[in-house]
Tab-separated table of C-alpha atoms and ligand atoms in Angstrom:
chain	number	residue	atom	x	y	z
A	234	MET	CA	47.781	-2.994	-2.637
A	235	LEU	CA	50.284	-4.633	-5.161
A	236	GLY	CA	50.682	-8.594	-4.613
A	237	LYS	CA	53.721	-10.518	-4.714
A	238	LEU	CA	55.358	-11.226	-8.046
A	239	PHE	CA	55.869	-14.997	-7.703
A	240	GLY	CA	57.589	-15.877	-10.819
A	241	LYS	CA	58.331	-14.225	-14.331
A	242	LYS	CA	57.084	-15.413	-17.780
A	243	ASN	CA	58.767	-13.894	-20.813
A	244	LYS	CA	56.015	-12.561	-23.146
A	245	ALA	CA	57.895	-14.183	-25.860
A	246	GLU	CA	57.386	-17.536	-24.691
A	247	VAL	CA	53.640	-16.893	-24.511
A	248	THR	CA	52.932	-15.209	-27.813
A	249	SER	CA	55.646	-16.204	-30.203
A	250	SER	CA	57.770	-19.384	-29.267
A	251	ALA	CA	55.143	-21.365	-27.913
A	252	PRO	CA	52.266	-20.535	-30.584
A	253	GLN	CA	55.002	-20.826	-33.418
A	254	ALA	CA	55.739	-24.218	-32.314
A	255	LYS	CA	52.087	-25.015	-32.313
A	256	LYS	CA	51.753	-23.282	-35.654
A	257	ALA	CA	53.754	-25.624	-37.541
A	258	ASP	CA	51.657	-28.723	-36.922
A	259	LYS	CA	48.534	-26.779	-36.924
A	260	LYS	CA	45.962	-28.603	-39.010
A	261	PRO	CA	42.965	-26.367	-40.418
A	262	HIS	CA	39.797	-27.387	-38.874
A	263	GLY	CA	38.268	-28.053	-42.154
A	264	ARG	CA	36.527	-24.512	-42.238
A	265	GLY	CA	37.030	-21.336	-44.649
A	266	LYS	CA	40.688	-20.191	-44.802
A	267	HIS	CA	41.461	-16.690	-44.727
A	268	GLN	CA	44.215	-14.657	-46.032
A	269	GLN	CA	45.728	-12.079	-43.561
A	270	SER	CA	44.689	-9.213	-45.949
A	271	LYS	CA	42.592	-7.610	-43.810
A	272	LYS	CA	40.903	-4.379	-45.454
A	273	ALA	CA	42.985	-1.501	-44.893
A	274	LYS	CA	41.325	1.316	-42.840
A	275	PRO	CA	40.942	4.533	-44.830
A	276	GLN	CA	43.938	6.903	-44.604
A	277	GLN	CA	43.423	9.332	-41.592
A	278	PRO	CA	45.622	12.097	-40.712
A	279	ALA	CA	48.375	10.849	-38.810
A	280	TRP	CA	48.044	11.017	-35.239
A	281	THR	CA	50.957	10.741	-32.836
A	282	VAL	CA	50.878	10.213	-29.225
A	283	ASP	CA	52.506	13.851	-28.789
A	284	GLN	CA	48.718	14.892	-29.076
A	285	PHE	CA	47.736	13.083	-26.020
A	286	LYS	CA	49.013	15.439	-23.364
A	287	VAL	CA	48.830	14.354	-19.856
A	288	PRO	CA	50.852	16.134	-17.407
A	289	VAL	CA	53.610	14.082	-15.601
A	290	LEU	CA	52.750	14.096	-11.704
A	291	ASP	CA	54.471	12.753	-8.839
A	292	GLY	CA	53.725	9.243	-7.795
A	293	LYS	CA	51.036	9.010	-10.814
A	294	ALA	CA	51.623	6.387	-13.474
A	295	ARG	CA	50.761	7.483	-17.130
A	296	PHE	CA	49.658	5.242	-19.911
A	297	HIS	CA	52.633	6.904	-21.930
A	298	ASP	CA	55.100	5.156	-19.702
A	299	LEU	CA	53.803	1.583	-20.371
A	300	GLY	CA	55.028	0.842	-23.902
A	301	ILE	CA	51.747	0.802	-25.430
A	302	ASP	CA	51.273	0.648	-29.088
A	303	ASP	CA	50.312	4.379	-30.655
A	304	ARG	CA	47.141	3.004	-32.286
A	305	LEU	CA	46.051	1.797	-28.890
A	306	MET	CA	46.906	5.062	-27.313
A	307	HIS	CA	44.738	6.764	-30.006
A	308	GLY	CA	42.102	4.817	-28.593
A	309	ILE	CA	42.743	5.532	-25.105
A	310	ALA	CA	43.046	9.103	-25.781
A	311	ASP	CA	39.884	9.234	-27.634
A	312	LEU	CA	37.937	7.860	-24.779
A	313	GLY	CA	39.133	10.488	-22.435
A	314	PHE	CA	41.245	8.405	-20.229
A	315	GLU	CA	44.152	10.315	-18.618
A	316	TYR	CA	45.873	8.377	-16.028
A	317	PRO	CA	45.568	4.730	-15.505
A	318	SER	CA	43.235	3.609	-12.659
A	319	ALA	CA	44.480	1.907	-9.620
A	320	ILE	CA	44.092	-1.744	-11.015
A	321	GLN	CA	45.353	-0.603	-14.297
A	322	ALA	CA	48.574	0.959	-12.614
A	323	ALA	CA	49.082	-2.128	-10.644
A	324	SER	CA	48.408	-4.779	-13.431
A	325	LEU	CA	49.695	-3.312	-16.877
A	326	PRO	CA	53.334	-3.219	-16.100
A	327	HIS	CA	53.042	-7.202	-15.519
A	328	THR	CA	50.341	-7.862	-17.825
A	329	LEU	CA	51.848	-6.260	-20.639
A	330	GLN	CA	54.978	-8.338	-20.181
A	331	GLY	CA	52.826	-11.507	-20.439
A	332	HIS	CA	52.414	-12.262	-17.002
A	333	ASP	CA	49.285	-14.153	-15.501
A	334	VAL	CA	47.569	-11.835	-13.191
A	335	ILE	CA	44.639	-12.680	-10.469
A	336	GLY	CA	42.862	-9.304	-9.677
A	337	LYS	CA	40.681	-8.890	-6.759
A	338	ALA	CA	38.452	-5.956	-8.080
A	339	GLN	CA	34.993	-4.849	-8.707
A	340	THR	CA	33.267	-2.950	-11.397
A	341	GLY	CA	34.011	0.497	-11.602
A	342	THR	CA	37.583	0.157	-10.798
A	343	GLY	CA	38.479	-0.006	-14.579
A	344	LYS	CA	39.518	-3.650	-14.603
A	345	THR	CA	37.875	-4.212	-18.035
A	346	ALA	CA	40.216	-1.627	-19.752
A	347	ALA	CA	42.999	-3.426	-17.763
A	348	PHE	CA	42.436	-6.765	-19.465
A	349	LEU	CA	41.391	-5.078	-22.612
A	350	ILE	CA	44.593	-3.195	-23.203
A	351	THR	CA	46.624	-6.135	-22.172
A	352	ILE	CA	45.040	-8.292	-24.985
A	353	ILE	CA	44.982	-5.492	-27.555
A	354	ASN	CA	48.691	-4.441	-27.006
A	355	ASP	CA	49.725	-8.005	-27.416
A	356	LEU	CA	47.567	-8.576	-30.686
A	357	LEU	CA	49.119	-5.501	-32.419
A	358	ASN	CA	52.636	-6.336	-30.995
A	359	ASN	CA	52.563	-9.906	-32.408
A	360	PRO	CA	50.780	-9.834	-35.855
A	361	ILE	CA	50.558	-13.405	-37.324
A	362	GLU	CA	52.163	-13.692	-40.759
A	363	GLY	CA	50.337	-16.001	-43.098
A	364	GLU	CA	46.896	-17.581	-43.141
A	365	ARG	CA	44.587	-18.083	-40.463
A	366	PHE	CA	41.340	-19.837	-40.178
A	367	ALA	CA	37.849	-19.081	-39.413
A	368	GLY	CA	36.674	-19.514	-35.822
A	369	GLU	CA	40.255	-19.471	-34.421
A	370	PRO	CA	40.198	-16.387	-32.050
A	371	ARG	CA	43.520	-15.259	-30.316
A	372	ALA	CA	42.025	-14.087	-27.310
A	373	VAL	CA	38.972	-15.094	-25.422
A	374	ILE	CA	37.022	-13.299	-22.652
A	375	ILE	CA	34.384	-15.047	-20.450
A	376	ALA	CA	31.900	-13.352	-18.282
A	377	PRO	CA	28.752	-14.592	-16.327
A	378	THR	CA	26.115	-12.449	-17.692
A	379	ARG	CA	24.796	-11.336	-21.285
A	380	GLU	CA	25.005	-7.722	-20.162
A	381	LEU	CA	28.579	-7.788	-18.959
A	382	VAL	CA	29.533	-9.502	-22.244
A	383	VAL	CA	27.937	-6.773	-24.465
A	384	GLN	CA	29.452	-4.193	-22.040
A	385	ILE	CA	33.031	-5.560	-22.379
A	386	ALA	CA	32.609	-5.861	-26.040
A	387	ASP	CA	31.430	-1.993	-26.435
A	388	ASP	CA	34.408	-1.087	-24.054
A	389	ALA	CA	36.835	-3.158	-26.598
A	390	ARG	CA	35.313	-1.642	-29.768
A	391	GLY	CA	36.430	2.097	-28.009
A	392	LEU	CA	39.829	0.830	-27.547
A	393	LEU	CA	40.232	-1.000	-30.957
A	394	LYS	CA	38.734	2.189	-33.016
A	395	HIS	CA	42.092	2.988	-34.659
A	396	THR	CA	43.053	-0.726	-35.074
A	397	ASP	CA	42.031	-3.392	-37.553
A	398	ILE	CA	41.670	-6.046	-34.875
A	399	ASN	CA	37.975	-7.334	-34.281
A	400	VAL	CA	35.712	-8.408	-31.723
A	401	VAL	CA	32.767	-10.821	-31.727
A	402	THR	CA	30.245	-11.386	-28.976
A	403	LEU	CA	28.684	-14.914	-28.170
A	404	ILE	CA	25.591	-14.700	-26.014
A	405	GLY	CA	22.919	-17.032	-25.491
A	406	GLY	CA	19.438	-15.671	-26.376
A	407	ALA	CA	20.460	-13.758	-29.597
A	408	ASP	CA	20.292	-15.022	-33.043
A	409	TYR	CA	22.916	-18.116	-33.239
A	410	GLN	CA	23.282	-17.708	-37.037
A	411	LYS	CA	24.083	-14.141	-37.060
A	412	GLN	CA	27.082	-14.867	-34.469
A	413	GLN	CA	28.019	-17.644	-36.620
A	414	GLN	CA	28.389	-15.565	-39.635
A	415	GLN	CA	30.471	-13.171	-38.043
A	416	LEU	CA	32.956	-16.039	-36.884
A	417	GLN	CA	32.801	-17.548	-40.634
A	418	ASN	CA	33.014	-14.301	-42.437
A	419	ASN	CA	36.349	-12.888	-41.054
A	420	CYS	CA	39.325	-13.915	-39.063
A	421	VAL	CA	38.283	-13.261	-35.310
A	422	ASP	CA	40.673	-11.675	-32.863
A	423	ILE	CA	38.755	-11.273	-29.694
A	424	VAL	CA	35.917	-13.313	-28.657
A	425	VAL	CA	33.643	-12.094	-25.570
A	426	ALA	CA	31.153	-14.725	-24.306
A	427	SER	CA	29.074	-16.265	-21.754
A	428	PRO	CA	29.958	-19.910	-20.964
A	429	GLY	CA	27.008	-21.615	-22.064
A	430	ARG	CA	26.921	-20.118	-25.801
A	431	LEU	CA	30.838	-20.603	-26.073
A	432	ILE	CA	30.324	-23.974	-25.433
A	433	ASP	CA	27.502	-24.431	-27.925
A	434	PHE	CA	30.055	-22.958	-30.690
A	435	MET	CA	32.486	-25.317	-29.556
A	436	GLN	CA	30.376	-28.392	-29.772
A	437	ARG	CA	29.136	-27.548	-33.218
A	438	GLY	CA	32.784	-27.105	-34.504
A	439	ASP	CA	32.298	-23.441	-35.179
A	440	LEU	CA	34.688	-22.327	-32.366
A	441	TYR	CA	38.300	-23.712	-31.800
A	442	LEU	CA	40.339	-22.149	-28.858
A	443	ASP	CA	43.493	-23.850	-29.690
A	444	GLN	CA	45.073	-20.945	-30.973
A	445	ILE	CA	44.267	-18.707	-27.709
A	446	GLU	CA	47.049	-16.382	-26.642
A	447	VAL	CA	45.352	-14.713	-23.731
A	448	LEU	CA	42.317	-15.949	-21.941
A	449	VAL	CA	40.345	-13.684	-19.467
A	450	ILE	CA	37.783	-14.893	-16.836
A	451	ASP	CA	35.905	-11.990	-15.538
A	452	GLU	CA	34.080	-12.144	-12.247
A	453	ALA	CA	35.307	-15.689	-11.260
A	454	ASP	CA	33.123	-15.389	-8.099
A	455	ARG	CA	29.851	-14.800	-9.981
A	456	MET	CA	30.656	-17.970	-12.117
A	457	LEU	CA	30.809	-19.830	-8.994
A	458	ASP	CA	27.509	-18.535	-7.879
A	459	MET	CA	26.086	-19.213	-11.106
A	460	GLY	CA	26.883	-22.826	-11.307
A	461	PHE	CA	29.190	-22.154	-14.300
A	462	ILE	CA	32.221	-23.666	-13.285
A	463	PRO	CA	31.913	-26.960	-15.139
A	464	GLN	CA	31.376	-25.200	-18.321
A	465	VAL	CA	34.264	-22.891	-17.601
A	466	ARG	CA	36.604	-25.725	-16.809
A	467	ARG	CA	35.661	-27.175	-20.218
A	468	ILE	CA	36.495	-23.736	-21.926
A	469	VAL	CA	39.747	-23.395	-20.020
A	470	ARG	CA	40.661	-27.114	-21.101
A	471	SER	CA	39.900	-26.103	-24.874
A	472	THR	CA	42.691	-23.341	-24.805
A	473	PRO	CA	46.380	-24.067	-24.663
A	474	ARG	CA	48.284	-25.096	-21.625
A	475	LYS	CA	48.416	-22.453	-18.914
A	476	GLU	CA	52.293	-22.032	-19.409
A	477	ASP	CA	51.462	-21.432	-23.240
A	478	ARG	CA	48.783	-18.807	-22.953
A	479	GLN	CA	48.147	-15.744	-20.428
A	480	THR	CA	45.485	-15.820	-18.108
A	481	LEU	CA	43.894	-12.891	-16.440
A	482	LEU	CA	41.582	-13.906	-13.748
A	483	PHE	CA	39.260	-11.088	-11.988
A	484	SER	CA	36.615	-11.700	-9.131
A	485	ALA	CA	35.245	-9.119	-6.601
A	486	THR	CA	36.053	-11.795	-3.799
A	487	PHE	CA	38.692	-14.380	-3.064
A	488	THR	CA	36.931	-17.001	-1.618
A	489	PRO	CA	38.508	-20.373	-1.117
A	490	GLU	CA	36.945	-21.714	-4.094
A	491	VAL	CA	37.973	-18.582	-6.236
A	492	LEU	CA	41.555	-19.178	-5.004
A	493	SER	CA	41.501	-22.892	-5.750
A	494	LEU	CA	40.509	-22.188	-9.440
A	495	THR	CA	43.205	-19.578	-9.682
A	496	GLU	CA	45.880	-21.889	-8.898
A	497	GLN	CA	44.542	-24.564	-11.391
A	498	TRP	CA	44.174	-22.171	-14.266
A	499	THR	CA	47.106	-19.571	-13.860
A	500	PHE	CA	50.707	-19.681	-14.272
A	501	ASN	CA	52.807	-18.118	-11.523
A	502	PRO	CA	50.292	-15.381	-11.363
A	503	ILE	CA	50.882	-11.832	-9.982
A	504	THR	CA	47.960	-10.933	-7.273
A	505	ILE	CA	46.682	-7.719	-7.047
A	506	GLU	CA	44.018	-6.531	-4.791
A	507	ILE	CA	42.037	-3.202	-5.090
A	508	GLU	CA	40.180	-2.761	-1.825
A	509	PRO	CA	36.484	-2.090	-2.249
A	510	GLU	CA	36.637	1.102	-0.193
A	511	SER	CA	38.203	2.495	-3.059
A	512	VAL	CA	35.421	1.957	-5.289
A	513	ALA	CA	32.794	4.657	-6.002
A	514	THR	CA	31.895	4.961	-2.627
A	515	ASP	CA	33.479	8.436	-1.921
A	516	SER	CA	31.398	9.771	-4.872
A	517	VAL	CA	28.291	8.542	-3.563
A	518	GLU	CA	26.264	9.740	-0.667
A	519	GLN	CA	24.507	6.531	1.143
A	520	LYS	CA	21.310	6.991	2.848
A	521	VAL	CA	19.463	4.261	4.414
A	522	PHE	CA	15.606	4.903	5.145
A	523	ILE	CA	14.208	2.839	8.081
A	524	VAL	CA	10.633	1.815	6.590
A	525	ALA	CA	7.804	-0.588	7.279
A	526	ALA	CA	7.674	-3.295	4.654
A	527	GLN	CA	4.345	-2.083	3.698
A	528	ASP	CA	5.151	1.751	3.036
A	529	LYS	CA	8.242	0.795	0.822
A	530	TYR	CA	6.400	0.948	-2.327
A	531	ARG	CA	4.922	4.440	-1.571
A	532	LEU	CA	8.287	5.673	-0.688
A	533	LEU	CA	9.777	4.439	-3.886
A	534	LYS	CA	7.105	5.898	-6.023
A	535	ASN	CA	7.657	9.242	-4.476
A	536	ILE	CA	11.380	9.036	-4.870
A	537	VAL	CA	11.277	8.078	-8.521
A	538	THR	CA	8.591	10.920	-9.362
A	539	ASP	CA	10.676	13.469	-7.597
A	540	ASP	CA	11.919	16.074	-9.881
A	541	SER	CA	15.377	15.966	-8.599
A	542	VAL	CA	15.918	12.260	-9.425
A	543	GLU	CA	17.060	12.279	-12.981
A	544	SER	CA	17.501	8.584	-13.384
A	545	VAL	CA	17.405	5.948	-11.106
A	546	ILE	CA	18.272	2.048	-10.946
A	547	VAL	CA	16.097	0.232	-8.335
A	548	PHE	CA	17.519	-3.109	-6.879
A	549	ALA	CA	15.410	-5.835	-5.786
A	550	ASN	CA	16.666	-9.355	-4.572
A	551	ARG	CA	14.176	-11.230	-6.464
A	552	ARG	CA	13.022	-11.439	-9.898
A	553	ASP	CA	9.107	-11.658	-8.998
A	554	GLN	CA	9.653	-8.323	-6.739
A	555	VAL	CA	11.309	-6.842	-9.859
A	556	ARG	CA	8.271	-7.622	-12.181
A	557	LYS	CA	5.604	-6.692	-9.548
A	558	LEU	CA	7.272	-3.200	-8.948
A	559	SER	CA	7.819	-2.551	-12.809
A	560	GLU	CA	4.066	-3.293	-13.415
A	561	ARG	CA	2.834	-1.105	-10.666
A	562	LEU	CA	5.150	1.793	-11.342
A	563	GLN	CA	4.100	1.521	-14.996
A	564	LYS	CA	0.407	1.528	-14.098
A	565	ALA	CA	1.060	4.584	-12.109
A	566	GLY	CA	2.243	6.208	-15.120
A	567	VAL	CA	6.106	6.246	-14.377
A	568	LYS	CA	8.303	5.456	-17.407
A	569	CYS	CA	10.183	2.335	-16.317
A	570	GLY	CA	11.785	-0.855	-17.781
A	571	MET	CA	13.246	-4.070	-15.914
A	572	LEU	CA	15.963	-6.268	-16.271
A	573	SER	CA	15.886	-9.885	-14.854
A	574	GLY	CA	16.710	-13.361	-16.099
A	575	GLU	CA	13.172	-13.591	-16.915
A	576	VAL	CA	13.357	-10.883	-19.479
A	577	PRO	CA	14.197	-12.130	-22.938
A	578	GLN	CA	17.715	-11.024	-24.240
A	579	ASN	CA	16.237	-8.830	-27.326
A	580	LYS	CA	13.845	-7.107	-24.756
A	581	ARG	CA	16.713	-6.500	-22.187
A	582	THR	CA	19.139	-5.012	-24.928
A	583	SER	CA	16.066	-2.554	-25.996
A	584	THR	CA	15.233	-1.793	-22.273
A	585	LEU	CA	19.024	-0.743	-21.618
A	586	GLN	CA	19.071	1.232	-24.677
A	587	ASN	CA	16.042	3.344	-23.894
A	588	PHE	CA	17.496	3.649	-20.432
A	589	LYS	CA	20.663	5.142	-21.725
A	590	ASP	CA	18.840	7.243	-24.274
A	591	GLY	CA	16.767	8.953	-21.591
A	592	LYS	CA	13.348	7.332	-22.603
A	593	LEU	CA	12.857	5.463	-19.471
A	594	LYS	CA	13.756	7.148	-16.056
A	595	VAL	CA	13.751	4.200	-14.052
A	596	LEU	CA	15.235	0.912	-14.435
A	597	ILE	CA	14.450	-2.038	-11.977
A	598	ALA	CA	16.693	-4.813	-11.813
A	599	THR	CA	18.185	-7.896	-10.043
A	600	ASP	CA	21.897	-8.129	-9.008
A	601	VAL	CA	22.691	-10.418	-11.813
A	602	ALA	CA	21.100	-8.459	-14.630
A	603	GLY	CA	22.301	-4.999	-13.113
A	604	ARG	CA	25.775	-5.885	-12.370
A	605	GLY	CA	28.339	-4.238	-14.605
A	606	ILE	CA	25.842	-2.005	-16.454
A	607	HIS	CA	27.578	1.374	-17.076
A	608	VAL	CA	25.084	4.200	-18.106
A	609	LYS	CA	26.499	7.468	-17.363
A	610	GLY	CA	24.480	9.942	-15.628
A	611	ILE	CA	22.641	7.700	-13.168
A	612	SER	CA	21.783	10.150	-10.477
A	613	HIS	CA	20.535	7.545	-7.921
A	614	VAL	CA	20.301	4.089	-6.847
A	615	VAL	CA	17.441	2.585	-4.671
A	616	ASN	CA	17.815	-0.660	-2.670
A	617	TYR	CA	14.384	-1.849	-2.405
A	618	THR	CA	15.588	-4.684	-0.704
A	619	LEU	CA	18.935	-4.989	0.877
A	620	PRO	CA	21.222	-7.608	-0.830
A	621	GLU	CA	22.047	-10.537	1.064
A	622	ASP	CA	25.619	-10.571	-0.109
A	623	PRO	CA	27.398	-7.345	1.143
A	624	GLU	CA	29.439	-7.183	-2.133
A	625	ASP	CA	26.223	-6.892	-4.125
A	626	TYR	CA	25.626	-3.723	-2.052
A	627	VAL	CA	28.946	-2.150	-3.224
A	628	HIS	CA	28.101	-3.130	-6.778
A	629	ARG	CA	24.829	-1.918	-6.833
A	630	ILE	CA	25.632	1.801	-5.400
A	631	GLY	CA	28.532	1.726	-7.974
A	632	ARG	CA	26.077	2.301	-10.750
A	633	THR	CA	26.141	6.038	-9.489
A	634	GLY	CA	28.702	8.378	-8.826
A	635	ARG	CA	30.670	7.485	-11.976
A	636	ALA	CA	32.983	9.258	-14.000
A	637	GLY	CA	33.662	12.060	-11.524
A	638	ALA	CA	29.812	12.586	-11.200
A	639	LYS	CA	28.336	12.642	-7.508
A	640	GLY	CA	25.528	10.269	-7.054
A	641	THR	CA	23.120	9.066	-4.284
A	642	SER	CA	22.045	5.914	-3.103
A	643	ILE	CA	18.876	5.168	-0.816
A	644	SER	CA	18.566	1.834	0.901
A	645	PHE	CA	15.182	0.909	2.385
A	646	ALA	CA	15.826	-1.365	5.470
A	647	CYS	CA	12.590	-2.705	7.081
A	648	GLU	CA	11.941	-5.163	9.770
A	649	ASP	CA	12.646	-8.233	7.134
A	650	ASP	CA	16.362	-7.094	5.896
A	651	ALA	CA	17.587	-4.576	8.428
A	652	PHE	CA	19.736	-7.358	10.097
A	653	LEU	CA	21.667	-7.317	6.796
A	654	LEU	CA	23.169	-3.884	7.720
A	655	PRO	CA	26.124	-4.686	9.811
A	656	THR	CA	27.723	-7.233	7.401
A	657	ILE	CA	27.377	-4.233	4.812
A	658	GLU	CA	28.973	-1.527	7.293
A	659	GLU	CA	31.846	-4.312	7.897
A	660	LEU	CA	32.729	-4.409	4.443
A	661	LEU	CA	32.778	-0.845	4.033
A	662	GLY	CA	34.498	-0.205	7.097
A	663	ASP	CA	32.180	2.591	7.904
A	664	LYS	CA	28.811	3.012	9.624
A	665	LEU	CA	25.725	3.786	7.467
A	666	LYS	CA	23.526	6.664	8.590
A	667	CYS	CA	20.071	5.357	9.172
A	668	GLU	CA	17.307	7.723	9.261
A	669	GLN	CA	13.234	8.189	8.772
A	670	PRO	CA	12.383	9.166	5.518
A	671	PRO	CA	11.073	12.767	5.151
A	672	GLU	CA	7.160	12.727	5.909
A	673	GLU	CA	6.210	13.830	2.557
A	674	LEU	CA	7.880	10.808	0.768
A	675	LEU	CA	5.436	8.739	2.970
A	676	ARG	CA	2.327	10.349	1.854
B	814	AMP	P1	35.090	-1.112	-15.236
B	814	AMP	O1	35.655	-1.230	-13.724
B	814	AMP	O2	35.657	-1.979	-16.022
B	814	AMP	O3	33.585	-1.367	-15.134
B	814	AMP	O4	35.420	0.517	-15.534
B	814	AMP	C1	34.614	1.495	-14.946
B	814	AMP	C2	34.476	2.637	-15.973
B	814	AMP	O5	35.705	3.329	-15.712
B	814	AMP	C3	34.140	2.643	-17.490
B	814	AMP	O6	33.015	3.472	-17.847
B	814	AMP	C4	35.474	2.741	-17.835
B	814	AMP	O7	35.187	3.445	-19.376
B	814	AMP	C5	36.045	4.055	-17.146
B	814	AMP	N1	37.429	3.896	-16.914
B	814	AMP	C6	38.505	3.046	-17.085
B	814	AMP	N2	39.707	3.062	-17.170
B	814	AMP	C7	39.663	4.380	-17.021
B	814	AMP	C8	40.619	5.619	-16.865
B	814	AMP	N3	42.035	5.081	-16.759
B	814	AMP	N4	40.303	6.915	-16.788
B	814	AMP	C9	39.079	7.166	-16.697
B	814	AMP	N5	38.037	6.381	-16.880
B	814	AMP	C10	38.229	4.822	-16.958
C-alpha cells in the first residue's frame, strides 16, 4: 500500500544547494586531504542499458523507467534483478527525487536494494568537484547487528560493481585499526555501521558526519528493542539538519515509539507499508509439530539428519539453548555451527561463510544473530522454540523459500510455547496446520 505524499522536497535542495552552502565554510577536520582523483577503472567494453532486456508488462514497473544512472543499471542487471520488488516500486520514484521515506518492511522484501539504489544514484548524479577529506562519508547506513551490516555492505558492493563509489563497514568485534585505515586511505563514500562502533569512530575523531547527504536507519524497531536509541539519536544529531539531508527509515513494525522517532528524524516523509503476508510465506510450506518438550531434541536431530534436508537454520529463543543444541548435535556427528551474541565476531563470520559454502549443514541461531542473513538454498527452517514476538516468526521463516525457491518451515510447539501460536496466526492472517510429527522422526 502506498502511503500519502505529505510534501515535496526537491532533490536539488538536498544534494546541491544546501551542501554547497555548507561546503563554502567547510573547515577541514585536520586530517589527510584527498584530491578527487580516484583511480580510473580499467576500460571495459561499453555496456549499454539496451543489453538489460526486461519485457514491458502491464502494471509492472521497470528499473528502466526510473531514470537510474547506467552504471548502476549495469550492477542491477548483473545481480539478475528484473523488475523492482513491491517496496522498490513504491519507494524509488520518491526517494530518487530526494524525498524522505519511512518504510514498513521486513527482510526479504528488497528494502536493502531500495535504499542502496537511492544512495548510489544520488552519489553518481552529484559528483563532488574538488578536494574531499578523510573520514567524511556522503551516506551512512546504520543497522542493529553486525551480520546485517556485513550483509548490507555485500549487497552494496554488488550494485557498485561498475562505479568508483566505495563502501566501508564499521562493526564492533572487528579490528579497529583496519577499519580506521580504510577511512584514512581513501575518500569514503558510503559507511555501513552498527551504532556503537560508529560512535567510537566519531569520538576518536576518525569520522565526521557533517557532510552526510543520505542517512538510512534500518530495522528501527530492532534498534529500540536492543536499547540503541540513545546512540542512534547521537548519530542523527551529528548529521546535517533533517531539511538538509535525505532520511530513509525502515522498520518491520510501526509501534508508537518508532513513529515518534520517525517524526523527529524525517522531513515530510512518504510512508510506505509492505504487508508481511506478501513476504516469503507463499513460497514456504509451514508445518507445526506438536511435541512434548522432552522429545524436541530427538525430533530435531532426526529432521536435520534426514537426507531430504539440504541446509537448515534452527532458531531458538535464548543463547544458552543455541549453545546446548549446537554442542549436542556436534557430539552426534552433525556438521553444525552457531550464531549468537556470545560468539565472537570473527567466529561468526567464519561460521556463516562455512554455512554458505555448504561445509556446515546446520546453523543454530538466535533471532538477533539470525536476522537478515541471506544464504541461498536454505531448504528448511526449524523453530525449536516459538518466538515471543510474532514478527520474528515471519523473519525466521523468510530465511528459506527465497529467490523463487520453495522452502519448508517446521515449528515445534510444546506445552511451554503453544500459547504463542494464536498471535502468530493473527499476524499471518491465516491458521497454521498443527500436526503430530511422523512416528519415525520421534525414534
Ligand atoms: P532484503 O529484503 O533487502 O533482505 O532482500 C532480499 C533479497 O532479495 C536479497 O537477496 C536481494 O538480493 C534480493 N532482491 C532485492 N531486490 C530484488 C529484485 N528487484 N529482484 C530480485 N531480487 C531482489
